[in-house]
Every structure is written in structure tokens, then in C-alpha cells.
Short mmCIF file of C-alpha atoms (C1' of nucleotides) in Angstrom, two decimals:
data_model
loop_
_atom_site.label_atom_id
_atom_site.label_comp_id
_atom_site.label_asym_id
_atom_site.label_seq_id
_atom_site.Cartn_x
_atom_site.Cartn_y
_atom_site.Cartn_z
CA MET A 1 0.00 0.00 0.00
CA ASN A 2 0.92 3.68 -0.08
CA GLU A 3 2.85 5.79 2.39
CA LEU A 4 1.11 7.07 5.48
CA ASP A 5 0.47 10.62 4.31
CA ASP A 6 -3.21 10.78 5.19
CA VAL A 7 -4.04 12.95 8.17
CA GLU A 8 -7.40 11.28 8.62
CA LEU A 9 -5.74 7.89 8.78
CA GLN A 10 -3.40 9.07 11.52
CA ASP A 11 -6.36 10.11 13.63
CA ASN A 12 -8.13 6.81 13.01
CA VAL A 13 -5.10 4.79 14.01
CA ILE A 14 -4.71 6.42 17.39
CA GLU A 15 -8.31 5.74 18.29
CA MET A 16 -8.35 2.29 16.73
CA GLU A 17 -5.37 1.05 18.68
CA GLN A 18 -6.90 1.85 22.04
CA LEU A 19 -10.28 0.57 20.93
CA MET A 20 -9.20 -2.83 19.66
CA VAL A 21 -7.10 -3.61 22.72
CA GLN A 22 -9.86 -2.54 25.06
CA LEU A 23 -12.49 -4.44 23.09
CA GLY A 24 -10.32 -7.55 23.10
CA TRP A 25 -9.89 -7.33 26.87
CA VAL A 26 -13.56 -6.76 27.61
CA LEU A 27 -14.56 -9.64 25.37
CA HIS A 28 -12.02 -11.88 27.07
CA ARG A 29 -13.04 -10.97 30.63
CA GLN A 30 -16.77 -11.20 29.99
CA GLN A 31 -16.50 -14.50 28.17
CA THR A 32 -14.38 -15.81 31.07
CA GLN A 33 -17.09 -14.84 33.55
CA ARG A 34 -19.84 -16.43 31.46
CA LEU A 35 -17.93 -19.67 30.97
CA LYS A 36 -17.69 -20.13 34.74
CA ASN A 37 -21.37 -21.08 34.62
CA PHE A 38 -20.30 -24.08 32.53
CA ASN A 39 -17.21 -24.77 34.63
CA LEU A 40 -14.99 -23.95 31.63
CA THR A 41 -12.01 -21.62 31.25
CA MET A 42 -11.36 -19.60 28.10
CA PRO A 43 -8.42 -21.77 26.95
CA GLN A 44 -10.52 -24.89 27.51
CA PHE A 45 -13.41 -23.42 25.55
CA MET A 46 -11.20 -22.28 22.69
CA MET A 47 -9.69 -25.76 22.55
CA LEU A 48 -13.13 -27.34 22.26
CA ARG A 49 -13.99 -24.81 19.56
CA ALA A 50 -10.81 -25.54 17.65
CA LEU A 51 -11.61 -29.23 17.84
CA GLN A 52 -15.11 -28.57 16.50
CA ARG A 53 -13.75 -26.40 13.70
CA LEU A 54 -10.98 -28.77 12.64
CA GLY A 55 -13.19 -31.83 12.64
CA ASP A 56 -13.03 -34.97 14.65
CA SER A 57 -9.50 -36.17 14.20
CA SER A 58 -7.09 -33.44 15.21
CA THR A 59 -3.61 -34.12 16.49
CA MET A 60 -2.14 -32.27 19.46
CA SER A 61 0.05 -30.28 17.08
CA GLU A 62 -2.90 -29.18 14.98
CA LEU A 63 -4.77 -28.11 18.10
CA ALA A 64 -1.74 -26.19 19.32
CA GLU A 65 -1.58 -24.20 16.11
CA ALA A 66 -5.33 -23.60 15.95
CA ALA A 67 -5.48 -22.35 19.53
CA MET A 68 -2.22 -20.40 19.22
CA GLN A 69 -0.53 -22.33 22.03
CA VAL A 70 2.65 -24.36 22.45
CA SER A 71 2.30 -28.12 22.70
CA ALA A 72 3.13 -28.34 26.41
CA THR A 73 0.23 -26.01 27.17
CA VAL A 74 -2.14 -28.07 25.02
CA THR A 75 -1.15 -31.22 26.90
CA GLY A 76 -2.35 -29.71 30.17
CA ILE A 77 -5.59 -28.33 28.76
CA ILE A 78 -6.50 -31.58 27.01
CA ASP A 79 -5.63 -33.53 30.19
CA ARG A 80 -8.23 -31.57 32.15
CA LEU A 81 -10.87 -31.81 29.41
CA GLU A 82 -10.25 -35.54 29.15
CA GLU A 83 -10.72 -36.03 32.91
CA ARG A 84 -14.19 -34.54 32.51
CA GLU A 85 -14.81 -36.74 29.45
CA LEU A 86 -15.44 -33.79 27.15
CA VAL A 87 -12.70 -35.01 24.78
CA ALA A 88 -10.79 -38.27 24.29
CA ARG A 89 -7.35 -39.23 22.99
CA ARG A 90 -7.33 -42.10 20.47
CA GLN A 91 -4.37 -43.98 19.11
CA ASN A 92 -3.37 -42.97 15.60
CA PRO A 93 -2.68 -46.19 13.65
CA ALA A 94 -0.75 -44.30 10.98
CA ASP A 95 1.77 -42.73 13.40
CA ARG A 96 2.20 -44.14 16.87
CA ARG A 97 3.81 -40.94 18.14
CA SER A 98 0.62 -38.91 17.77
CA TYR A 99 -2.98 -39.01 18.98
CA GLN A 100 -6.31 -38.30 17.35
CA VAL A 101 -8.24 -36.07 19.74
CA VAL A 102 -12.02 -36.24 19.46
CA LEU A 103 -15.00 -34.44 20.99
CA THR A 104 -17.19 -36.77 23.04
CA PRO A 105 -21.00 -36.44 22.88
CA GLN A 106 -20.83 -34.66 26.24
CA GLY A 107 -18.34 -32.21 24.75
CA GLU A 108 -20.59 -31.51 21.79
CA ASN A 109 -23.60 -31.00 24.03
CA LEU A 110 -21.74 -28.55 26.22
CA LEU A 111 -20.57 -26.54 23.20
CA ALA A 112 -24.12 -26.41 21.86
CA LEU A 113 -25.36 -25.12 25.20
CA VAL A 114 -22.73 -22.39 25.36
CA ASP A 115 -23.50 -21.41 21.78
CA GLN A 116 -27.18 -21.09 22.52
CA VAL A 117 -26.62 -18.81 25.51
CA ASN A 118 -24.13 -16.68 23.59
CA ARG A 119 -26.53 -16.29 20.69
CA GLU A 120 -29.33 -15.09 22.91
CA ARG A 121 -26.95 -12.63 24.51
CA ILE A 122 -25.87 -11.05 21.23
CA VAL A 123 -29.39 -10.54 19.87
CA ALA A 124 -29.92 -7.57 22.19
CA TYR A 125 -27.11 -5.60 20.60
CA LEU A 126 -27.81 -6.55 16.99
CA GLN A 127 -31.44 -5.56 17.34
CA THR A 128 -30.37 -2.01 18.08
CA MET A 129 -28.72 -1.76 14.66
CA PRO A 130 -30.27 -1.44 11.20
CA PRO A 131 -29.81 -4.53 8.98
CA ASN A 132 -27.30 -2.61 6.87
CA GLY A 133 -25.20 -1.89 9.89
CA ARG A 134 -25.21 -5.53 10.95
CA ILE A 135 -24.02 -6.69 7.56
CA GLN A 136 -21.33 -4.04 7.46
CA LEU A 137 -20.16 -4.95 10.94
CA LEU A 138 -19.88 -8.61 9.99
CA GLN A 139 -17.91 -7.76 6.86
CA LEU A 140 -15.58 -5.41 8.68
CA LEU A 141 -14.93 -7.81 11.55
CA ASN A 142 -14.39 -10.67 9.13
CA GLY A 143 -11.88 -8.57 7.25
CA TYR A 144 -10.09 -7.62 10.41
CA LEU A 145 -9.93 -11.19 11.68
CA ALA A 146 -8.65 -12.37 8.30
CA ALA A 147 -5.97 -9.70 8.31
CA LEU A 148 -4.91 -10.70 11.84
CA THR A 149 -4.70 -14.40 11.18
CA GLU A 150 -2.95 -14.07 7.84
CA GLY A 151 -0.11 -12.23 9.52
CA GLU A 152 -0.67 -9.03 7.56
CA VAL A 153 -1.17 -7.14 10.79
CA GLY A 154 -0.27 -9.35 13.68
CA ASP A 155 3.29 -10.52 13.25
CA HIS A 156 5.30 -7.37 12.88
CA VAL A 157 6.92 -7.36 16.31
CA MET B 1 -36.69 -3.68 21.59
CA ASN B 2 -38.91 -5.82 19.39
CA GLU B 3 -39.28 -9.58 19.27
CA LEU B 4 -36.81 -11.63 17.32
CA ASP B 5 -38.91 -12.25 14.22
CA ASP B 6 -36.33 -11.19 11.65
CA VAL B 7 -34.88 -14.04 9.62
CA GLU B 8 -31.92 -11.95 8.55
CA LEU B 9 -31.10 -11.18 12.16
CA GLN B 10 -31.08 -14.88 13.03
CA ASP B 11 -28.49 -15.51 10.36
CA ASN B 12 -26.36 -12.59 11.53
CA VAL B 13 -26.40 -13.78 15.12
CA ILE B 14 -25.05 -17.22 14.37
CA GLU B 15 -22.11 -15.82 12.46
CA MET B 16 -21.54 -12.95 14.88
CA GLU B 17 -21.31 -15.18 17.93
CA GLN B 18 -18.49 -17.29 16.50
CA LEU B 19 -16.79 -14.25 15.05
CA MET B 20 -16.68 -12.13 18.19
CA VAL B 21 -15.37 -14.93 20.39
CA GLN B 22 -12.71 -15.87 17.86
CA LEU B 23 -11.73 -12.24 17.31
CA GLY B 24 -11.48 -11.67 21.04
CA TRP B 25 -9.24 -14.71 21.44
CA VAL B 26 -6.94 -13.83 18.55
CA LEU B 27 -6.57 -10.26 19.79
CA HIS B 28 -5.78 -11.54 23.27
CA ARG B 29 -3.20 -14.09 22.16
CA GLN B 30 -1.45 -11.79 19.71
CA GLN B 31 -1.30 -8.92 22.15
CA THR B 32 0.11 -11.33 24.76
CA GLN B 33 2.86 -12.37 22.35
CA ARG B 34 3.70 -8.79 21.47
CA LEU B 35 3.83 -7.66 25.09
CA LYS B 36 6.49 -10.27 25.86
CA ASN B 37 8.91 -8.01 23.99
CA PHE B 38 8.29 -5.45 26.72
CA ASN B 39 8.31 -8.02 29.52
CA LEU B 40 4.64 -7.30 30.24
CA THR B 41 1.62 -9.59 30.62
CA MET B 42 -1.84 -8.63 29.39
CA PRO B 43 -3.24 -8.04 32.89
CA GLN B 44 -0.21 -5.88 33.72
CA PHE B 45 -0.65 -3.89 30.52
CA MET B 46 -4.37 -3.42 31.03
CA MET B 47 -3.67 -2.21 34.56
CA LEU B 48 -1.20 0.39 33.29
CA ARG B 49 -3.77 1.42 30.69
CA ALA B 50 -6.51 1.72 33.28
CA LEU B 51 -4.21 3.87 35.38
CA GLN B 52 -3.49 6.09 32.39
CA ARG B 53 -7.18 6.37 31.56
CA LEU B 54 -8.34 7.11 35.10
CA GLY B 55 -5.68 9.69 35.77
CA ASP B 56 -2.93 9.78 38.26
CA SER B 57 -4.63 9.14 41.55
CA SER B 58 -6.55 5.90 41.32
CA THR B 59 -7.29 3.72 44.32
CA MET B 60 -6.92 -0.05 44.25
CA SER B 61 -10.71 -0.37 44.17
CA GLU B 62 -11.03 1.93 41.18
CA LEU B 63 -8.36 -0.02 39.34
CA ALA B 64 -10.10 -3.29 40.14
CA GLU B 65 -13.34 -2.07 38.62
CA ALA B 66 -11.65 -0.54 35.57
CA ALA B 67 -9.70 -3.72 34.82
CA MET B 68 -12.65 -5.99 35.67
CA GLN B 69 -10.73 -7.80 38.42
CA VAL B 70 -11.24 -8.51 42.11
CA SER B 71 -9.11 -6.59 44.58
CA ALA B 72 -6.90 -9.52 45.57
CA THR B 73 -5.89 -9.94 41.94
CA VAL B 74 -5.08 -6.24 41.61
CA THR B 75 -2.86 -6.42 44.69
CA GLY B 76 -0.66 -9.02 43.01
CA ILE B 77 -0.48 -7.24 39.67
CA ILE B 78 0.35 -3.88 41.25
CA ASP B 79 2.96 -5.59 43.47
CA ARG B 80 4.84 -6.83 40.42
CA LEU B 81 4.54 -3.52 38.57
CA GLU B 82 5.78 -1.69 41.63
CA GLU B 83 8.83 -3.96 41.93
CA ARG B 84 9.78 -2.85 38.44
CA GLU B 85 9.07 0.79 39.38
CA LEU B 86 6.47 1.23 36.66
CA VAL B 87 3.89 2.32 39.25
CA ALA B 88 4.02 3.48 42.88
CA ARG B 89 1.66 3.36 45.86
CA ARG B 90 1.28 6.63 47.75
CA GLN B 91 -0.42 7.23 51.06
CA ASN B 92 -3.84 8.82 50.77
CA PRO B 93 -4.02 11.55 53.44
CA ALA B 94 -7.82 11.64 53.28
CA ASP B 95 -8.27 7.93 54.06
CA ARG B 96 -5.45 5.95 55.58
CA ARG B 97 -6.98 2.63 54.50
CA SER B 98 -6.47 3.34 50.80
CA TYR B 99 -3.62 4.15 48.43
CA GLN B 100 -3.23 6.46 45.50
CA VAL B 101 -1.57 4.49 42.75
CA VAL B 102 0.43 6.50 40.22
CA LEU B 103 2.30 5.83 36.98
CA THR B 104 6.02 6.54 37.29
CA PRO B 105 7.87 8.23 34.41
CA GLN B 106 9.23 4.79 33.48
CA GLY B 107 5.69 3.48 33.36
CA GLU B 108 4.58 6.30 31.08
CA ASN B 109 7.55 5.79 28.79
CA LEU B 110 6.86 2.09 28.49
CA LEU B 111 3.20 2.71 27.63
CA ALA B 112 4.20 5.24 24.99
CA LEU B 113 6.57 2.71 23.45
CA VAL B 114 3.93 -0.02 23.32
CA ASP B 115 1.44 2.43 21.82
CA GLN B 116 3.85 3.40 19.11
CA VAL B 117 4.50 -0.18 18.05
CA ASN B 118 0.79 -1.02 18.12
CA ARG B 119 -0.03 2.00 15.99
CA GLU B 120 2.46 1.06 13.35
CA ARG B 121 1.06 -2.43 13.31
CA ILE B 122 -2.53 -1.30 12.73
CA VAL B 123 -1.75 1.07 9.87
CA ALA B 124 -1.29 -1.85 7.48
CA TYR B 125 -4.87 -2.97 7.91
CA LEU B 126 -6.48 0.46 7.93
CA GLN B 127 -4.70 1.43 4.74
CA THR B 128 -6.47 -1.38 2.92
CA MET B 129 -9.82 0.25 3.69
CA PRO B 130 -11.47 3.35 2.20
CA PRO B 131 -11.77 6.29 4.64
CA ASN B 132 -15.51 5.69 4.84
CA GLY B 133 -14.94 2.14 5.93
CA ARG B 134 -12.50 3.21 8.62
CA ILE B 135 -14.94 5.67 10.11
CA GLN B 136 -17.75 3.15 10.02
CA LEU B 137 -15.59 0.52 11.67
CA LEU B 138 -14.68 2.91 14.46
CA GLN B 139 -18.32 3.82 15.02
CA LEU B 140 -19.47 0.22 15.00
CA LEU B 141 -16.74 -0.97 17.35
CA ASN B 142 -17.36 1.96 19.66
CA GLY B 143 -21.03 1.08 19.74
CA TYR B 144 -20.29 -2.54 20.45
CA LEU B 145 -17.84 -1.74 23.24
CA ALA B 146 -20.32 0.70 24.78
CA ALA B 147 -23.05 -1.92 24.65
CA LEU B 148 -20.76 -4.48 26.30
CA THR B 149 -19.60 -2.24 29.11
CA GLU B 150 -23.05 -0.83 29.86
CA GLY B 151 -24.35 -4.31 30.54
CA GLU B 152 -26.83 -4.25 27.68
CA VAL B 153 -25.21 -7.30 26.17
CA GLY B 154 -22.70 -8.72 28.58
CA ASP B 155 -24.40 -9.42 31.87
CA HIS B 156 -27.28 -11.66 30.98
CA VAL B 157 -25.87 -14.92 32.32
"C1'" DT C 1 18.38 -37.29 12.84
"C1'" DA C 2 13.93 -35.21 13.12
"C1'" DT C 3 9.29 -35.15 14.96
"C1'" DT C 4 5.33 -35.90 18.39
"C1'" DG C 5 4.04 -35.36 22.60
"C1'" DT C 6 4.93 -35.46 27.71
"C1'" DT C 7 7.16 -34.09 31.99
"C1'" DA C 8 9.57 -30.89 35.06
"C1'" DT C 9 10.01 -26.32 36.49
"C1'" DA C 10 8.99 -21.69 37.50
"C1'" DC C 11 6.08 -17.90 37.33
"C1'" DT C 12 1.68 -15.33 36.65
"C1'" DC C 13 -3.14 -14.94 36.99
"C1'" DT C 14 -7.46 -15.80 39.19
"C1'" DA C 15 -11.08 -16.28 42.82
"C1'" DT C 16 -12.51 -17.20 47.60
"C1'" DA C 17 -12.05 -16.68 52.33
"C1'" DA C 18 -9.93 -14.94 56.34
"C1'" DC C 19 -7.68 -11.13 58.14
"C1'" DT C 20 -5.83 -6.15 59.56
"C1'" DA C 21 -6.35 -1.46 59.85
"C1'" DT C 22 -9.16 2.32 59.48
"C1'" DA C 23 -13.66 4.72 59.02
"C1'" DT D 1 -20.39 -2.20 61.68
"C1'" DA D 2 -18.66 -1.33 57.16
"C1'" DT D 3 -14.91 -0.52 53.96
"C1'" DA D 4 -10.01 -0.73 51.74
"C1'" DG D 5 -6.68 -3.54 50.98
"C1'" DT D 6 -3.63 -7.64 51.98
"C1'" DT D 7 -2.52 -12.46 52.79
"C1'" DA D 8 -3.24 -17.40 52.38
"C1'" DT D 9 -4.62 -20.96 49.56
"C1'" DA D 10 -5.61 -23.65 45.61
"C1'" DG D 11 -5.96 -24.33 40.87
"C1'" DA D 12 -5.27 -23.09 35.93
"C1'" DG D 13 -2.50 -21.30 32.21
"C1'" DT D 14 1.91 -20.27 30.08
"C1'" DA D 15 6.66 -20.89 28.18
"C1'" DT D 16 11.17 -23.17 28.23
"C1'" DA D 17 13.99 -27.02 28.47
"C1'" DA D 18 14.85 -31.79 28.89
"C1'" DC D 19 13.12 -36.13 27.70
"C1'" DA D 20 10.96 -40.68 25.59
"C1'" DA D 21 9.10 -42.97 21.82
"C1'" DT D 22 8.66 -43.32 17.12
"C1'" DA D 23 9.60 -42.04 12.31
#
DNA sequence: TATTGTTATACTCTATAACTATA
DNA sequence: TATAGTTATAGAGTATAACAATA
């Protein structure tokens, strides 16, 4: 892209930086509080979500990358989820060093319950916006998330 | 507001719920990684930010509310920041039970440095958008953050 | 040799409950 | 009694380094 010679952009950046960090923190803290009702932590929930997203035969390495964690961290999180029988480790016949981690039915039910509560919670805000605004917000957030995860924004330090 | 009888809204909600949680997590993890370069954790950084936002004479209680933490947690975080001389506790003459917590010059310098790096990082994404899109994104995110922190969306569970 | 995953270690964060000092 | 803040405790997350088993 071009040089940063746009005064308006400068102003936007200053506000945006504070806003995104604050928004990220508030989302994280509130989601943490809500998940306590399900006896889940954020890392545990994100691991279940990653498992759901990747499909039912993820290795520990794949989960580590999807949840943005190192493998030693994933070991501990999966240990605790497995004790509660929300996930299970299965032998991988193709490579005896690795496991296939799967969601149990209990794990799927719990995720569905959390999803339902979260959906109901978000309706209140979306209803305050016109349909145009909702679509724009989705597009903008999608673009921002894509930019973050493709390393265009996130990996410069 | 009205009942949820809007098919379009239903579709938006399903996508939005996944998107906001994922965006919150990615922001949290990436910011955590970046802050390691400054030897700061996210809770430490958010505490410094809260202190900056509230002005230079915040009590422990005020910091706890601003950072969405309980007081015992704030004690530990401020302890570690104080050891590094990024903040300081001062006696409050008006009430000898409480402290006035202040940012030291080192603390302010560190915040300014983090801000600078974050700003540079965000420019890349904003430059890909038209000025209209940037303004809309700011307005939408501001609205969402306001809705979250005013309890209209976040405190239903 | 390289890779997958675990274990050991050390530190931070987090919440609850009990406590001290002050109001 | 009530409030501000700390301490004690227990558990979870996190990263690094060393390690075992397998490729």
C-alpha cells in the first residue's frame, strides 16, 4: 500500500489502537465470567472450539496451532478436558507418536449449550442496529480477523 | 426492543457469535505475544492502561473495577509492577486505608513505546480500507464496546 | 536425525475466604 | 459495623527445556 500521508488515517489509528485492545480485553473478561457457569475456562473453551472447527480427528500439534498455544500447554488443557470426558485421545494407527483427539458427545452438548446462551446474549445488541449496519459490521470484523490471522497485521513485532 | 422475528437477524447472530469470540481470542493471544517483547503480561498492561485512563490518583478499588478484576488480583499485579518501578503506591491523606496508585515516568515511557508499536502495526490494515470504511468501523466498534460495558449485552448470564 | 508429545520447572493470573487497619 | 486492601490458599494457564518414543 501507499505511504502514510493521510491525516485522517493518523487520527483513526490512534483511536483504533486503544479501541481494539480494550475491546479484546472486555470480550475476554466477559467471556471468562460467562464460561464459569459451565465450569470452563477460556483456553478450555477455545480448545473445544478448535476441535469442532478442525473436525473430529485433530492431532495435538494441529490443536496447538489452531489455539495459538505451544504443545506443552495443550497437553495440560487436554488432560483436564479428558478427565471430565469432554474429549478423548485415540491412538493414531498411521503414526504411533501422535494421537487423534475427538469431541465426546458430552463435549458436543456442552458446546451447543454455550452457543445457545451466547446467541441469545448477542441478539440484544444486533437488534439495536439497522440490517445494513449488521451486515457491514460482519464484513468489517471478518476482514479484520482475516488480516490478523494471515499475519498481515499481527506478526510485525 | 422488538421480538426476534427477523430471519436476517437470526443468520447474523449465528455468524456474529463465532466471530466475536474468535476475534477476542486472537486479539488476546497476539497482544500477549507482542507484550512479551516489553516483559509485560496482558493483565499488567491493562492495569497500566486503566491507570493512564483514570488519571494519576486511582485507588486499588477503582483499578479493580476498571480492569474488571477482584481486589486480591489487583494487589498481586500492582505488586509486580511496583517492583519494576512502573507504578508506585502513595499514602492517601484523606483515608489511611487506601492508596493512591500512580504511573512513574518509566511506566509512562513504556506505555508510549507499546502504543507506538501497536499503531504502526494497525496502519497496514487500515490502509487497505477506504476512509468511509474506517470511520464506520470505528463507530461500529465503539457502539459494540459501549453496549458491552453498559451491561446491555454482557451481563445476561 | 527429526518429529510428536509429555514431563519438570517456574512464574503469573485468578477467585474465595480470612484477616488487619481504618472509618 | 462497614470498607479498603492484603494475605493465604488452591488451581489453571503459560513458556522453556529436557526427555521418551517413534519415524
